[in-house]
CSV table of C-alpha atoms in Angstrom, one decimal:
chain,number,residue,atom,x,y,z
A,339,MET,CA,52.7,-5.4,117.1
A,340,SER,CA,50.0,-5.0,119.7
A,341,GLN,CA,50.4,-2.8,122.7
A,342,GLU,CA,50.3,-5.9,125.0
A,343,ALA,CA,53.1,-7.5,123.0
A,344,VAL,CA,55.2,-4.3,123.1
A,345,PHE,CA,54.8,-4.1,126.9
A,346,ALA,CA,55.7,-7.8,127.4
A,347,SER,CA,58.8,-7.3,125.2
A,348,ILE,CA,59.9,-4.3,127.3
A,349,GLU,CA,59.2,-6.1,130.6
A,350,GLU,CA,61.2,-9.1,129.5
A,351,ALA,CA,64.2,-6.9,128.5
A,352,ILE,CA,64.1,-5.0,131.8
A,353,SER,CA,63.9,-8.3,133.8
A,354,LYS,CA,67.0,-9.4,132.0
A,355,SER,CA,68.9,-6.1,132.5
A,356,LEU,CA,68.2,-6.2,136.2
A,357,LYS,CA,70.0,-9.5,136.6
A,358,LEU,CA,73.0,-8.5,134.6
A,359,GLY,CA,76.2,-6.9,136.1
A,360,ARG,CA,77.6,-7.0,139.6
A,361,GLY,CA,75.7,-5.6,142.5
A,362,LYS,CA,76.8,-2.1,143.6
A,363,ARG,CA,76.9,-0.4,146.9
A,364,PHE,CA,74.5,2.2,145.6
A,365,LYS,CA,71.0,1.9,144.2
A,366,GLN,CA,71.4,2.0,140.4
A,367,SER,CA,69.1,3.9,138.1
A,368,VAL,CA,67.4,2.1,135.2
A,369,GLU,CA,67.6,3.9,131.9
A,370,ILE,CA,65.9,3.6,128.5
A,371,ILE,CA,67.8,4.4,125.3
A,372,VAL,CA,65.9,4.9,122.1
A,373,ALA,CA,68.1,5.1,119.0
A,374,LEU,CA,66.5,6.9,116.1
A,375,LYS,CA,66.9,6.7,112.3
A,376,ASP,CA,66.4,9.0,109.4
A,377,ILE,CA,66.6,12.0,111.6
A,378,ASP,CA,68.2,15.3,110.6
A,379,LEU,CA,69.4,16.8,113.9
A,380,LYS,CA,69.3,20.3,112.3
A,381,SER,CA,65.7,20.0,111.4
A,382,PRO,CA,62.7,21.3,113.5
A,383,GLN,CA,61.5,17.7,113.6
A,384,ALA,CA,64.4,16.7,115.7
A,385,ARG,CA,63.8,19.4,118.3
A,386,ILE,CA,62.0,17.2,120.7
A,387,ARG,CA,61.9,18.5,124.3
A,388,GLU,CA,59.0,16.9,126.1
A,389,THR,CA,58.1,16.4,129.7
A,390,VAL,CA,57.0,12.8,130.5
A,391,PHE,CA,55.2,12.2,133.8
A,392,LEU,CA,56.0,8.6,134.7
A,393,PRO,CA,53.1,6.5,135.9
A,394,ASN,CA,55.2,5.0,138.7
A,395,ARG,CA,57.3,7.4,140.8
A,396,PRO,CA,60.8,6.2,141.3
A,397,PRO,CA,62.0,5.9,144.9
A,398,LYS,CA,64.9,8.2,143.9
A,399,GLU,CA,62.7,11.2,143.0
A,400,ALA,CA,63.7,14.0,140.7
A,401,LYS,CA,64.8,17.0,142.8
A,402,VAL,CA,62.4,19.9,142.3
A,403,CYS,CA,63.3,23.5,143.1
A,404,VAL,CA,60.9,26.4,143.0
A,405,VAL,CA,61.3,30.1,142.2
A,406,ALA,CA,58.4,32.1,143.6
A,407,HIS,CA,57.1,34.8,145.9
A,408,GLY,CA,54.0,35.4,147.9
A,409,ASP,CA,51.7,32.5,148.7
A,410,MET,CA,53.3,30.3,146.2
A,411,GLU,CA,56.7,30.7,147.9
A,412,LEU,CA,55.1,29.9,151.3
A,413,GLN,CA,53.4,26.8,149.9
A,414,ALA,CA,56.6,25.6,148.3
A,415,ARG,CA,58.5,25.9,151.5
A,416,GLU,CA,55.8,24.0,153.3
A,417,ALA,CA,56.3,21.2,150.7
A,418,GLY,CA,59.9,20.9,151.8
A,419,VAL,CA,61.7,21.7,148.5
A,420,GLU,CA,64.4,24.2,147.8
A,421,VAL,CA,62.9,27.6,147.2
A,422,LEU,CA,64.3,30.9,145.8
A,423,ASN,CA,62.5,34.2,145.8
A,424,ARG,CA,63.3,37.4,143.8
A,425,GLN,CA,65.9,38.6,146.3
A,426,ASP,CA,67.6,35.1,146.3
A,427,LEU,CA,67.9,35.2,142.5
A,428,GLN,CA,69.4,38.7,142.6
A,429,ASN,CA,71.9,37.6,145.3
A,430,LEU,CA,72.9,34.7,143.1
A,431,SER,CA,73.3,36.7,139.9
A,432,GLN,CA,77.0,37.5,140.6
A,433,ASN,CA,77.9,34.0,141.9
A,434,LYS,CA,78.3,31.7,138.9
A,435,ARG,CA,79.7,28.9,141.1
A,436,GLU,CA,76.5,28.7,143.2
A,437,ILE,CA,74.4,29.0,140.1
A,438,LYS,CA,76.1,26.0,138.6
A,439,LYS,CA,75.7,24.0,141.8
A,440,LEU,CA,72.0,24.8,141.8
A,441,ALA,CA,71.7,23.7,138.2
A,442,ARG,CA,73.4,20.4,139.0
A,443,ARG,CA,71.2,19.5,142.0
A,444,CYS,CA,67.8,20.7,140.7
A,445,TYR,CA,66.4,18.5,137.9
A,446,TRP,CA,63.3,20.7,137.7
A,447,VAL,CA,63.1,24.4,138.3
A,448,LEU,CA,59.5,25.5,138.6
A,449,VAL,CA,59.2,29.3,138.2
A,450,ARG,CA,56.2,31.5,139.0
A,451,ALA,CA,55.4,33.0,135.6
A,452,ASP,CA,56.1,36.7,136.6
A,453,LEU,CA,59.7,35.7,137.6
A,454,MET,CA,60.5,33.8,134.4
A,455,GLY,CA,62.4,36.7,132.8
A,456,LEU,CA,64.7,37.1,135.8
A,457,ALA,CA,65.1,33.3,136.4
A,458,GLY,CA,65.9,32.7,132.7
A,459,ARG,CA,68.5,35.4,132.7
A,460,ILE,CA,70.2,34.3,135.8
A,461,LEU,CA,69.8,30.5,135.8
A,462,GLY,CA,69.3,29.8,132.1
A,463,PRO,CA,73.1,29.9,131.2
A,464,ALA,CA,73.7,27.1,133.7
A,465,LEU,CA,70.6,25.1,133.1
A,466,GLY,CA,70.8,25.1,129.3
A,467,PRO,CA,74.1,23.1,128.9
A,468,ARG,CA,72.6,20.5,131.2
A,469,GLY,CA,69.6,20.0,129.0
A,470,LYS,CA,67.3,21.7,131.6
A,471,ALA,CA,65.1,24.7,131.4
A,472,PRO,CA,62.9,26.7,133.9
A,473,VAL,CA,59.3,25.6,133.8
A,474,PRO,CA,56.8,28.5,134.0
A,475,VAL,CA,54.0,28.1,136.5
A,476,PRO,CA,50.8,30.3,136.5
A,477,PRO,CA,50.4,32.4,139.7
A,478,ASN,CA,47.2,30.6,140.7
A,479,ALA,CA,48.6,27.1,140.2
A,480,ASN,CA,48.6,24.6,143.1
A,481,ILE,CA,52.4,24.4,143.5
A,482,LYS,CA,52.2,21.5,146.0
A,483,ASP,CA,50.4,19.4,143.4
A,484,LEU,CA,52.9,20.4,140.7
A,485,ILE,CA,55.9,19.6,142.9
A,486,GLU,CA,54.5,16.0,143.5
A,487,ARG,CA,53.9,15.5,139.8
A,488,TYR,CA,57.3,16.7,138.7
A,489,LYS,CA,59.0,14.4,141.2
A,490,ALA,CA,58.0,11.6,138.8
A,491,ALA,CA,58.8,13.5,135.6
A,492,VAL,CA,61.7,13.2,133.1
A,493,TRP,CA,62.8,15.1,130.1
A,494,VAL,CA,62.5,13.4,126.8
A,495,ARG,CA,64.8,15.2,124.3
A,496,ILE,CA,67.1,14.9,121.4
A,497,ARG,CA,70.4,16.6,121.9
A,498,ASN,CA,73.6,16.0,119.9
A,499,GLN,CA,72.9,12.4,118.8
A,500,PRO,CA,69.9,10.8,117.1
A,501,GLN,CA,68.8,9.2,120.3
A,502,VAL,CA,66.8,9.7,123.5
A,503,MET,CA,68.0,8.7,126.9
A,504,ALA,CA,65.9,8.9,130.0
A,505,LYS,CA,65.9,7.5,133.5
A,506,ILE,CA,62.8,5.4,134.1
A,507,GLY,CA,63.4,4.3,137.7
A,508,THR,CA,65.7,2.4,140.0
A,509,GLU,CA,66.7,-1.2,140.2
A,510,ASP,CA,64.6,-1.9,143.3
A,511,MET,CA,61.4,-1.2,141.3
A,512,SER,CA,59.5,-4.1,139.7
A,513,PRO,CA,60.0,-5.0,136.0
A,514,LYS,CA,56.3,-4.2,135.5
A,515,GLU,CA,56.6,-0.7,137.0
A,516,LEU,CA,59.7,0.0,135.0
A,517,ALA,CA,58.1,-1.3,131.8
A,518,GLU,CA,55.1,1.0,132.3
A,519,ASN,CA,57.5,4.0,132.7
A,520,ALA,CA,59.5,2.9,129.6
A,521,LEU,CA,56.3,2.6,127.6
A,522,ALA,CA,55.3,6.2,128.6
A,523,VAL,CA,58.6,7.5,127.2
A,524,ILE,CA,58.3,5.4,124.0
A,525,GLN,CA,54.8,6.6,123.4
A,526,VAL,CA,55.8,10.3,123.5
A,527,ILE,CA,58.5,9.6,120.9
A,528,GLU,CA,56.1,7.7,118.7
A,529,ASN,CA,53.5,10.5,119.0
A,530,ARG,CA,56.1,13.1,117.8
A,531,LEU,CA,58.1,11.1,115.2
A,532,GLY,CA,56.2,7.9,114.5
A,533,ARG,CA,57.3,4.4,115.2
A,534,GLY,CA,59.1,4.2,111.9
A,535,LYS,CA,61.8,6.6,113.2
A,536,ILE,CA,62.7,4.2,116.1
A,537,ALA,CA,65.7,2.1,115.1
A,538,ARG,CA,66.5,0.3,118.4
A,539,VAL,CA,65.4,0.4,122.0
A,540,TYR,CA,67.7,-0.6,124.9
A,541,VAL,CA,67.3,-0.7,128.7
A,542,LYS,CA,70.1,-0.8,131.2
A,543,LYS,CA,71.2,-0.2,134.8
A,544,THR,CA,73.6,2.7,135.4
A,545,MET,CA,76.6,0.3,135.5
A,546,GLY,CA,75.1,-2.6,133.6
A,547,PRO,CA,75.3,-3.6,129.9
A,548,PRO,CA,72.4,-2.5,127.6
A,549,VAL,CA,69.8,-5.1,126.7
A,550,GLU,CA,67.9,-4.6,123.5
A,551,VAL,CA,64.1,-4.7,123.5
A,552,PRO,CA,63.3,-7.0,120.5
A,553,ALA,CA,60.9,-6.2,117.8
A,554,LEU,CA,60.6,-2.5,118.5
A,555,GLY,CA,63.0,-1.1,116.0
């Protein structure tokens, strides 16, 4: 099946999914579900944890938080995101409730590399169960550029079931934009596992029924 045919199939399924279900008072996300086959969840092959930078940024951006100090801290604050420095982390260390709140609201936690040990020890126990992890950032990185990139990024991972689920946008995006984002997710899975491991692909709105993408399994 050619790439053009795959894209057309995804776009058609997304168009259908957007029309199904009743309208809600909130903007629903659009998700892709990739069901896998012949995968041993205990094997290293199944330990997929990849970052996918979507080609089309959703209006509902992923919330990015930054752990840094020095110039990187200043630049991150200028970018308007939530920022923690070394002292902030140490102050949080005895407040598990606040740590859990931060882990819920921050989809990405970008951490200056020399603070990774501290951030991992304090934030890791709350981020891990949510399928998140601190992302190390070199001290000389352009943090403003990274923040913008990660606002359009999603995790692609296998957890407790032989499947991958990821948000690819919101219902007010065009089917073409959503299809391009979905294809980016599928390509990462194919690169890691091969298309033969894909059993079924579905797309759906948050509160809508799943629609299968034909001819991809």
